[in-house]
CSV table of N, CA and C in Angstrom, one decimal:
chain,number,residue,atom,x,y,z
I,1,UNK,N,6.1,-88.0,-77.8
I,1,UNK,CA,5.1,-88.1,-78.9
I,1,UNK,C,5.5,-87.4,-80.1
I,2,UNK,N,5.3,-87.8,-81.1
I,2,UNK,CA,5.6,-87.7,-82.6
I,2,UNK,C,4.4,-87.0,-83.4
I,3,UNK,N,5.0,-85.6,-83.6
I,3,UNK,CA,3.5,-84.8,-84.1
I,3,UNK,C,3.6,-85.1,-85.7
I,4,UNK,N,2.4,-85.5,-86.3
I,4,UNK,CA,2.5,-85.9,-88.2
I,4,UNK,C,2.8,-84.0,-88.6
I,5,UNK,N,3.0,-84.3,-89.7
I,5,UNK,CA,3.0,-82.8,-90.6
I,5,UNK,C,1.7,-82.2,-90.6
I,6,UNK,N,0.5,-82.8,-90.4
I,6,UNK,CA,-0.5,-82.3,-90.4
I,6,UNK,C,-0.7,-81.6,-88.8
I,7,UNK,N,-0.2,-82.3,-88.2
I,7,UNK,CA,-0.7,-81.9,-86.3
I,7,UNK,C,0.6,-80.4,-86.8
I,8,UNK,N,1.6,-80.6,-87.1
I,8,UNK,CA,2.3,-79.6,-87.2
I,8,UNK,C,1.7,-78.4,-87.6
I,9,UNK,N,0.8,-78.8,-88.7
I,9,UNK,CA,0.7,-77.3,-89.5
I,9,UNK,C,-0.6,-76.7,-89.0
I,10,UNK,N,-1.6,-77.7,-88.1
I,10,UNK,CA,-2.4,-77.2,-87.7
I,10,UNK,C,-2.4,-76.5,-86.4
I,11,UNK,N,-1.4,-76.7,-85.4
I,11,UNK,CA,-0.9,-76.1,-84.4
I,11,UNK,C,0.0,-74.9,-84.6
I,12,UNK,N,0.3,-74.4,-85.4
I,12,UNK,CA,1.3,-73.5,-86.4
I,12,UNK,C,0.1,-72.5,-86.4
I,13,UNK,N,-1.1,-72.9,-87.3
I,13,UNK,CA,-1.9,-72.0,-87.8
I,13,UNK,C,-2.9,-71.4,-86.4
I,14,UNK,N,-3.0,-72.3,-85.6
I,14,UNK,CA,-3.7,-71.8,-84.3
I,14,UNK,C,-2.9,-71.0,-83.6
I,15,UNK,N,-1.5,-71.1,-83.7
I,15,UNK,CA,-0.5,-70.0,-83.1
I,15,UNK,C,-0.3,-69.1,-83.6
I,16,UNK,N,-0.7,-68.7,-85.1
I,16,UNK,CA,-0.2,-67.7,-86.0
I,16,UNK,C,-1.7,-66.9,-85.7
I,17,UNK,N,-3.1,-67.3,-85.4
I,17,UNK,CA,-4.1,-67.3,-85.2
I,17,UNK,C,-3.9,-66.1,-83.8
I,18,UNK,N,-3.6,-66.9,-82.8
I,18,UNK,CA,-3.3,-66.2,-81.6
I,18,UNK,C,-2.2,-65.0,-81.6
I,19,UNK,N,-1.3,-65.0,-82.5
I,19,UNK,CA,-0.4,-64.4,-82.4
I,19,UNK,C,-0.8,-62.9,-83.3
I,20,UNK,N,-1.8,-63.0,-84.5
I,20,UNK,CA,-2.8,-61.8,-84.9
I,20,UNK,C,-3.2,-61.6,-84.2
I,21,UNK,N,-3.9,-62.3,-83.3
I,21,UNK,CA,-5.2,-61.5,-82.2
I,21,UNK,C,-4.5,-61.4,-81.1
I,22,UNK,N,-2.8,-61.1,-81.0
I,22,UNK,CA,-2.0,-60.5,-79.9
I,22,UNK,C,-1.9,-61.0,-78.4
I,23,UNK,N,-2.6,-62.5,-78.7
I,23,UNK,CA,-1.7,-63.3,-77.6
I,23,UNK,C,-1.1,-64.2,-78.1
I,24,UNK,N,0.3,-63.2,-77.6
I,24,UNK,CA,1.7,-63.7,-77.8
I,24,UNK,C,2.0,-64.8,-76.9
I,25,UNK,N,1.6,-64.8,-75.5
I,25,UNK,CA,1.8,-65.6,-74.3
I,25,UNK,C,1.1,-66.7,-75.2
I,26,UNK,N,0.4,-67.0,-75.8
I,26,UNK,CA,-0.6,-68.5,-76.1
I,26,UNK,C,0.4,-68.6,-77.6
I,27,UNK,N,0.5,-67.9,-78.6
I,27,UNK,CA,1.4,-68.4,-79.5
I,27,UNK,C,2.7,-68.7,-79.4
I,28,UNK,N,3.5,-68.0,-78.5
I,28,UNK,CA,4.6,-68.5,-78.1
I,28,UNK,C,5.1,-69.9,-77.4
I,29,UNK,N,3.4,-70.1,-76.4
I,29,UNK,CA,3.5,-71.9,-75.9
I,29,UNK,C,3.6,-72.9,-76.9
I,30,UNK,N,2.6,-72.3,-78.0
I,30,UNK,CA,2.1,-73.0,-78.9
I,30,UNK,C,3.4,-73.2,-79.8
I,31,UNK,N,4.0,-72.4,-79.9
I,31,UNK,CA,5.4,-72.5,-80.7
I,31,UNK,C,6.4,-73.6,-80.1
I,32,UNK,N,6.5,-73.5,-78.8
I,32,UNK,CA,7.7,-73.6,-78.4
I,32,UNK,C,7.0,-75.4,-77.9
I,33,UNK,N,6.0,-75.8,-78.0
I,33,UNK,CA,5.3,-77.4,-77.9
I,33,UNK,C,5.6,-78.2,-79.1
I,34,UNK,N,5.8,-77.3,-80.4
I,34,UNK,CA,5.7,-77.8,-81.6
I,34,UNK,C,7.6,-77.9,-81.6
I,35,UNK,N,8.2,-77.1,-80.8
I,35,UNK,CA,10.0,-76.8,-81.3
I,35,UNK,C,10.4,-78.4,-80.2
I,36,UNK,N,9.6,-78.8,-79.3
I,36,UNK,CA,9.7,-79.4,-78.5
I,36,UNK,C,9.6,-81.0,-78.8
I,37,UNK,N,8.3,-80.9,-79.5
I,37,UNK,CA,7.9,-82.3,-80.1
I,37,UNK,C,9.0,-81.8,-81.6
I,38,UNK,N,8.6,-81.4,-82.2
I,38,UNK,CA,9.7,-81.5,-83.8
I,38,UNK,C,10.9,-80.7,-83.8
I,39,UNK,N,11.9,-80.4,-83.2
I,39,UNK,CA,13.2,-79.6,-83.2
I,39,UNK,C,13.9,-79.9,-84.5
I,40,UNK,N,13.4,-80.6,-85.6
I,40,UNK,CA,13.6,-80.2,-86.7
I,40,UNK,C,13.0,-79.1,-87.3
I,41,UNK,N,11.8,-79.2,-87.2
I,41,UNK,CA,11.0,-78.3,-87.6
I,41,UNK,C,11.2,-76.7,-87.7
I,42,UNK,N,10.9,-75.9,-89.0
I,42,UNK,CA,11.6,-74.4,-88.6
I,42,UNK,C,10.3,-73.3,-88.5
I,43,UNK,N,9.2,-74.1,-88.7
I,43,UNK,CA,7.9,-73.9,-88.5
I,43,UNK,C,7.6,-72.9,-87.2
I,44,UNK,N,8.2,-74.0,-85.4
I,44,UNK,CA,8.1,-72.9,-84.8
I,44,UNK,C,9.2,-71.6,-84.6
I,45,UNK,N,10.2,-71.9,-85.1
I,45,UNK,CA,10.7,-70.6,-85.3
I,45,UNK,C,10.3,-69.6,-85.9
I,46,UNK,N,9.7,-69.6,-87.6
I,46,UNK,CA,8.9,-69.0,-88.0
I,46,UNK,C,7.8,-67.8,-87.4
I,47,UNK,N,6.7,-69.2,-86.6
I,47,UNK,CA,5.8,-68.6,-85.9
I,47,UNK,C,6.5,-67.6,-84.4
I,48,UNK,N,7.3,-68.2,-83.8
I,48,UNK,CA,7.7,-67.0,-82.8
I,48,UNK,C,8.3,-65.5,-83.7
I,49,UNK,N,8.6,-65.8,-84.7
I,49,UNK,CA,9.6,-64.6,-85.7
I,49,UNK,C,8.1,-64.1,-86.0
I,50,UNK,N,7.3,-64.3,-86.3
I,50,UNK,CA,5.6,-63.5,-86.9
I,50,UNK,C,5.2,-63.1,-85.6
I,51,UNK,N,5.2,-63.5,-84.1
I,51,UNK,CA,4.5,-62.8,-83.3
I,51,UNK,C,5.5,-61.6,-83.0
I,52,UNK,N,6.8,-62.2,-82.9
I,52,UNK,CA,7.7,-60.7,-82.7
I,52,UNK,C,7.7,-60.0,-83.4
I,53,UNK,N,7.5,-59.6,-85.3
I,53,UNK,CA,6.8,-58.5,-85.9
I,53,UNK,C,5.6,-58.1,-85.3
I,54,UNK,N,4.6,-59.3,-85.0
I,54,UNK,CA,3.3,-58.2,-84.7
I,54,UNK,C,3.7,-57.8,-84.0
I,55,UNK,N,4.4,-58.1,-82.4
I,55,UNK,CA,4.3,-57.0,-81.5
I,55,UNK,C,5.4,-55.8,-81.8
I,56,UNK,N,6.0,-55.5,-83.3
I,56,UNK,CA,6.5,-54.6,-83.5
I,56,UNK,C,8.0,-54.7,-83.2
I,57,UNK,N,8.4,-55.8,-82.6
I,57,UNK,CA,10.2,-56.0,-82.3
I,57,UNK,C,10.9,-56.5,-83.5
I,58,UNK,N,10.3,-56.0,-84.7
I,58,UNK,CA,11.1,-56.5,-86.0
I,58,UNK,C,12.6,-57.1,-85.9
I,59,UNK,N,13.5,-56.0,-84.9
I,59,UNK,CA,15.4,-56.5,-85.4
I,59,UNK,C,15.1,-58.0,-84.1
I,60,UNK,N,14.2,-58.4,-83.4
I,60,UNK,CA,14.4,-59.4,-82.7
I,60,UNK,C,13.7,-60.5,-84.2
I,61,UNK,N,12.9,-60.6,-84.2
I,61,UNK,CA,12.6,-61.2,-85.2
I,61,UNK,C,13.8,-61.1,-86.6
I,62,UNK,N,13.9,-60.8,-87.0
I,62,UNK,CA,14.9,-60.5,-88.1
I,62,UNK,C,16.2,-61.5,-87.3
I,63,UNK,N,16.9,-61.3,-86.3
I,63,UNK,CA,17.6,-61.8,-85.4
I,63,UNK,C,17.5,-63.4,-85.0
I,64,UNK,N,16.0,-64.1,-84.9
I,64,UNK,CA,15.5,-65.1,-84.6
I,64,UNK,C,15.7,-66.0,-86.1
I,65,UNK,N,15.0,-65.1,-86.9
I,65,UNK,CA,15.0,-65.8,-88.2
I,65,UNK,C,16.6,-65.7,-88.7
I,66,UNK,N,17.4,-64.6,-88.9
I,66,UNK,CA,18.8,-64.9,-89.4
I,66,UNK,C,19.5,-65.9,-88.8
I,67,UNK,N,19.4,-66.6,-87.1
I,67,UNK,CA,19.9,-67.4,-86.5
I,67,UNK,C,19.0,-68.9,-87.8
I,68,UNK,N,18.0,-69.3,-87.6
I,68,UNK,CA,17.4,-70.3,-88.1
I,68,UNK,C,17.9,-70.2,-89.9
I,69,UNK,N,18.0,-69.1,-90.0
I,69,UNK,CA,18.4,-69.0,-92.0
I,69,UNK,C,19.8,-69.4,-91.9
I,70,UNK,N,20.7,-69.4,-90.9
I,70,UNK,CA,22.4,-69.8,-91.0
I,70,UNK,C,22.1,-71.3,-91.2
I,71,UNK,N,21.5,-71.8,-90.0
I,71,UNK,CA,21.1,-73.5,-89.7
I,71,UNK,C,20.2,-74.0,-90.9
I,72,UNK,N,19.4,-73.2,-91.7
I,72,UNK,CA,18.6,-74.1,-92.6
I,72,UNK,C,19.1,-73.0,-94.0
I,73,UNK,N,19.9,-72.9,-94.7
I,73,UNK,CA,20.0,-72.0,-95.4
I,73,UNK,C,19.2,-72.4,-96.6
I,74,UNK,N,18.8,-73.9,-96.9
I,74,UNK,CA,17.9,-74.3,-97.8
I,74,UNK,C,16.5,-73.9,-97.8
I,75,UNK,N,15.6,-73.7,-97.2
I,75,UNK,CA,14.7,-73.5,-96.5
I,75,UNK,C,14.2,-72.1,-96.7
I,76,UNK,N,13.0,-72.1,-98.4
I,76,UNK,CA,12.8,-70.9,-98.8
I,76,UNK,C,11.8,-70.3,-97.8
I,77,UNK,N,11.1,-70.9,-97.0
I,77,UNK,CA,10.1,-70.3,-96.1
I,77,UNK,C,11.0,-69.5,-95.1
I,78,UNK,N,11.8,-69.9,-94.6
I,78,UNK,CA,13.1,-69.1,-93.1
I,78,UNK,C,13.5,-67.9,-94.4
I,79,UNK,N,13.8,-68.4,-95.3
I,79,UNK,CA,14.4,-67.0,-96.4
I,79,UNK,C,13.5,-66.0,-96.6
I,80,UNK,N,12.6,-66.3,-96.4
I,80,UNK,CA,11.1,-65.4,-97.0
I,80,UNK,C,10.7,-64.8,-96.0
I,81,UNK,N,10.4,-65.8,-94.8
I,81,UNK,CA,10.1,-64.5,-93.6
I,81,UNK,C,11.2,-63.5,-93.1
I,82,UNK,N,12.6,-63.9,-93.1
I,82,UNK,CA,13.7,-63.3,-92.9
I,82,UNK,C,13.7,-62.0,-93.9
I,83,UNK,N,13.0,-62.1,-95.5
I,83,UNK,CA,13.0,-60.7,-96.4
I,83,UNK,C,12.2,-60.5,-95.8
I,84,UNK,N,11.2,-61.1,-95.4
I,84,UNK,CA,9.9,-59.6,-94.6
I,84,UNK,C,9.9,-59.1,-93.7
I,85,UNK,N,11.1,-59.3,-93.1
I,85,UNK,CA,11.4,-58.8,-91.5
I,85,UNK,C,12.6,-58.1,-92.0
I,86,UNK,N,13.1,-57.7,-92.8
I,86,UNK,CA,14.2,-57.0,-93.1
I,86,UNK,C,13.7,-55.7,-93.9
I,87,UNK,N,12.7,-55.8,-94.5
I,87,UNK,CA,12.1,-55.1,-95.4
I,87,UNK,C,11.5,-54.9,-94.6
I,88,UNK,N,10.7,-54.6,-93.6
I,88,UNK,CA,9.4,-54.1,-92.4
I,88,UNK,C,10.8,-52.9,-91.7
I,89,UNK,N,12.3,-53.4,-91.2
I,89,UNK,CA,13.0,-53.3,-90.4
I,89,UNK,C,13.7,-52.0,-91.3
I,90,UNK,N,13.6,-52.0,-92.4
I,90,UNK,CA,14.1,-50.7,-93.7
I,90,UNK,C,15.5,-51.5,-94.3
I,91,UNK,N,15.6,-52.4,-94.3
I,91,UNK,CA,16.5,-52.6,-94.9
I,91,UNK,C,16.5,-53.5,-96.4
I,92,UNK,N,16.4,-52.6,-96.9
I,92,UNK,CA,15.7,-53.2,-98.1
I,92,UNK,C,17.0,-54.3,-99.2
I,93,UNK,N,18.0,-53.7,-98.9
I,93,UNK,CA,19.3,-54.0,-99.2
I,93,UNK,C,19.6,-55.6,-99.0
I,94,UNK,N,19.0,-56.2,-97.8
I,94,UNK,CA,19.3,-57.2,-97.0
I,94,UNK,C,18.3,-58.3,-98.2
I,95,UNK,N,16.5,-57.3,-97.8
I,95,UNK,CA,15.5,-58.1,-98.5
I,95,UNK,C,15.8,-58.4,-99.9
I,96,UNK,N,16.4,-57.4,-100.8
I,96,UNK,CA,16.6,-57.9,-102.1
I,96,UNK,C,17.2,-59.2,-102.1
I,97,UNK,N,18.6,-59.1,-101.4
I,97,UNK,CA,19.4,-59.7,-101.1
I,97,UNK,C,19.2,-61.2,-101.3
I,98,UNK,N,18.3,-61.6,-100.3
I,98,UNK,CA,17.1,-62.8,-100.0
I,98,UNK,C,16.4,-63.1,-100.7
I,99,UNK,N,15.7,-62.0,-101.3
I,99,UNK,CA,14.5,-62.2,-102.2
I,99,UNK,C,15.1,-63.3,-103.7
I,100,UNK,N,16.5,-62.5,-103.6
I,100,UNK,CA,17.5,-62.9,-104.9
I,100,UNK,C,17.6,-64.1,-104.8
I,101,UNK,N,17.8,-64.6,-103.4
I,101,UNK,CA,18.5,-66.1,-103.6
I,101,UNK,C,17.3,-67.1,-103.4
I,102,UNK,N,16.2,-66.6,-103.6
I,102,UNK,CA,15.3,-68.2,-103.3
I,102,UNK,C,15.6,-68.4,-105.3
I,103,UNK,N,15.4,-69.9,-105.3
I,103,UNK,CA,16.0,-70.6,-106.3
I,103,UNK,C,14.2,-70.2,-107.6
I,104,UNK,N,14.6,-70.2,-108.5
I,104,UNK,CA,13.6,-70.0,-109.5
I,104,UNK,C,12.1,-71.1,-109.3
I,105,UNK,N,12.9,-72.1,-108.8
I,105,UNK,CA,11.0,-73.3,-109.4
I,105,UNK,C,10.2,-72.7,-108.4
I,106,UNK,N,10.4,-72.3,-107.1
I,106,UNK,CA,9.2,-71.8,-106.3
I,106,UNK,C,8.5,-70.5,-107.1
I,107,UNK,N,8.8,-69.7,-107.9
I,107,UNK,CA,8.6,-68.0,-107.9
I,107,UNK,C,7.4,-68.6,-108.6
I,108,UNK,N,6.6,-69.3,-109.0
I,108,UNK,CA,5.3,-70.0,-109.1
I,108,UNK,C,4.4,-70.1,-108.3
I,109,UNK,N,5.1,-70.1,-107.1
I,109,UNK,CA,3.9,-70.4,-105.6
I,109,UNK,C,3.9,-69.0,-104.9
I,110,UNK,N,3.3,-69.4,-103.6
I,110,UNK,CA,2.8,-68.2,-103.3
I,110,UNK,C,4.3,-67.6,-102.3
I,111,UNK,N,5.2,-68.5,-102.1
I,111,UNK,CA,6.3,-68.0,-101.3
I,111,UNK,C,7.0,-67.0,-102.7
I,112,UNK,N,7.2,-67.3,-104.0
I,112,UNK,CA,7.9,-66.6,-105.0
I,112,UNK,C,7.0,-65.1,-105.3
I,113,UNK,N,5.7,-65.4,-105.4
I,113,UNK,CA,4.4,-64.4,-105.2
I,113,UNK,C,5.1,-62.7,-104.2
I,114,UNK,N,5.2,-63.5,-102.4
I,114,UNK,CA,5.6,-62.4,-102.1
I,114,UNK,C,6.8,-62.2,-102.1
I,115,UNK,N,8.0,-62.7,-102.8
I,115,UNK,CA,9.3,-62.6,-102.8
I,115,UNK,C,8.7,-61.1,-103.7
I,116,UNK,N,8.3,-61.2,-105.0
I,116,UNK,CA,8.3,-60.8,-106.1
I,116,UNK,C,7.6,-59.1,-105.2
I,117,UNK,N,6.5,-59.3,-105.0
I,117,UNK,CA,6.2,-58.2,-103.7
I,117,UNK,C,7.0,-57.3,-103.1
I,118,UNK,N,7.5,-57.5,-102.0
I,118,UNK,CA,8.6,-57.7,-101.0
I,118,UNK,C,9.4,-56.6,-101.7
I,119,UNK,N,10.0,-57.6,-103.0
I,119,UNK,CA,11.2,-56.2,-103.7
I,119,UNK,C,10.5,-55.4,-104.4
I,120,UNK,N,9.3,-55.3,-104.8
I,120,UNK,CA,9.0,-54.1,-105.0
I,120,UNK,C,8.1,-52.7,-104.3
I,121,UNK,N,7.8,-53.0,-103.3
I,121,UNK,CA,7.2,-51.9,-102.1
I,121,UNK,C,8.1,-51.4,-101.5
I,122,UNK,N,8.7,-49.9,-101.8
I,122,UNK,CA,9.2,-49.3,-101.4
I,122,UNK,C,8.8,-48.7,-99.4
I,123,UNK,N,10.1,-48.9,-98.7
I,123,UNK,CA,9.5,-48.5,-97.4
I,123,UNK,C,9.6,-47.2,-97.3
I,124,UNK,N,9.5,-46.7,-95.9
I,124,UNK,CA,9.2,-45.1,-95.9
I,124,UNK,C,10.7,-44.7,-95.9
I,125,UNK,N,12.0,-45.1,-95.8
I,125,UNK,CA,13.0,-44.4,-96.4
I,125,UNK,C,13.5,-44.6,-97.4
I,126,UNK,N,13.0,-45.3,-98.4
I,126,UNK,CA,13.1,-45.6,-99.6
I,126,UNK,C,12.3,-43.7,-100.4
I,127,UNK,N,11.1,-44.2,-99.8
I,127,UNK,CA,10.5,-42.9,-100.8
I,127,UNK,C,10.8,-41.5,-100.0
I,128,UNK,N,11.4,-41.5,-99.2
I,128,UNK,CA,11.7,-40.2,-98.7
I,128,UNK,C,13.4,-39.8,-98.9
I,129,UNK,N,13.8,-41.3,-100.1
I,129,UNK,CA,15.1,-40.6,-100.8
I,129,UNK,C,14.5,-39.7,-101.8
I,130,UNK,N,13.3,-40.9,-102.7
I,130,UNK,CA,12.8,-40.7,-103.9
I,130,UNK,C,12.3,-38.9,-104.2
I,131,UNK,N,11.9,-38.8,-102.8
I,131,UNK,CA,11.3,-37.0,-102.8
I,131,UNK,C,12.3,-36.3,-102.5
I,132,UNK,N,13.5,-36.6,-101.4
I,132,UNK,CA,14.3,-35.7,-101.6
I,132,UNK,C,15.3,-35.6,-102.4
């Protein structure tokens, strides 16, 4: 069966749903039905990379998404979550990095929004250069 872009994004949002309210076991099915039916799709990769920050395993996440950013390097959404997981992770160096290369026409939408963010929230070893 052939999920439309719509069944996609609404199965996405019920997994991203579950994966706030910390079942990971139901977002991760929910992920891996969508990688199943669309294995183009970077959607559920995405969504497994957001439940592995919530449950706090940022460098796996960071790790999941760097795998999917090699294979889609076009793909400003895999770029974007990959700066938020690098910047959550302290490495702010990586996030700039990323932040830098999404291409100018998006920094209009809400993906350029938190690019623009992203490099400027300093994490906690950032300001504890700034004080020492």
């Amino acid at each position: 069966m052939q999920l439309t872009t719509e069944q996609v994004r609404l199965l996405f949002e019920v997994g991203i749903m579950a994966a706030w309210q910390g079942d990971t076991t139901e977002a991760r099915a929910i992920m891996d039905g969508i990688q199943a039916a669309r294995p183009d799709s970077t959607a559920p990769i995405i969504g497994i990379a957001i439940s592995l920050m919530n449950e706090g395993d940022l460098v796996q996440a960071a790790n999941v998404l760097e795998q999917e950013h090699q294979q889609h390097p076009e793909c400003n959404d895999v770029r974007l979550y990959l700066a938020m997981a690098n910047k959550l992770s302290g490495y702010d160096d990586r996030c700039q990095q990323l932040c830098r290369g999404l291409p100018p026409e998006p920094l209009d939408t809400a993906i350029g929004e938190v690019a623009r963010i992203l490099c400027q929230i300093p994490t906690e070893s950032s300001m504890s250069e700034l004080a020492g």
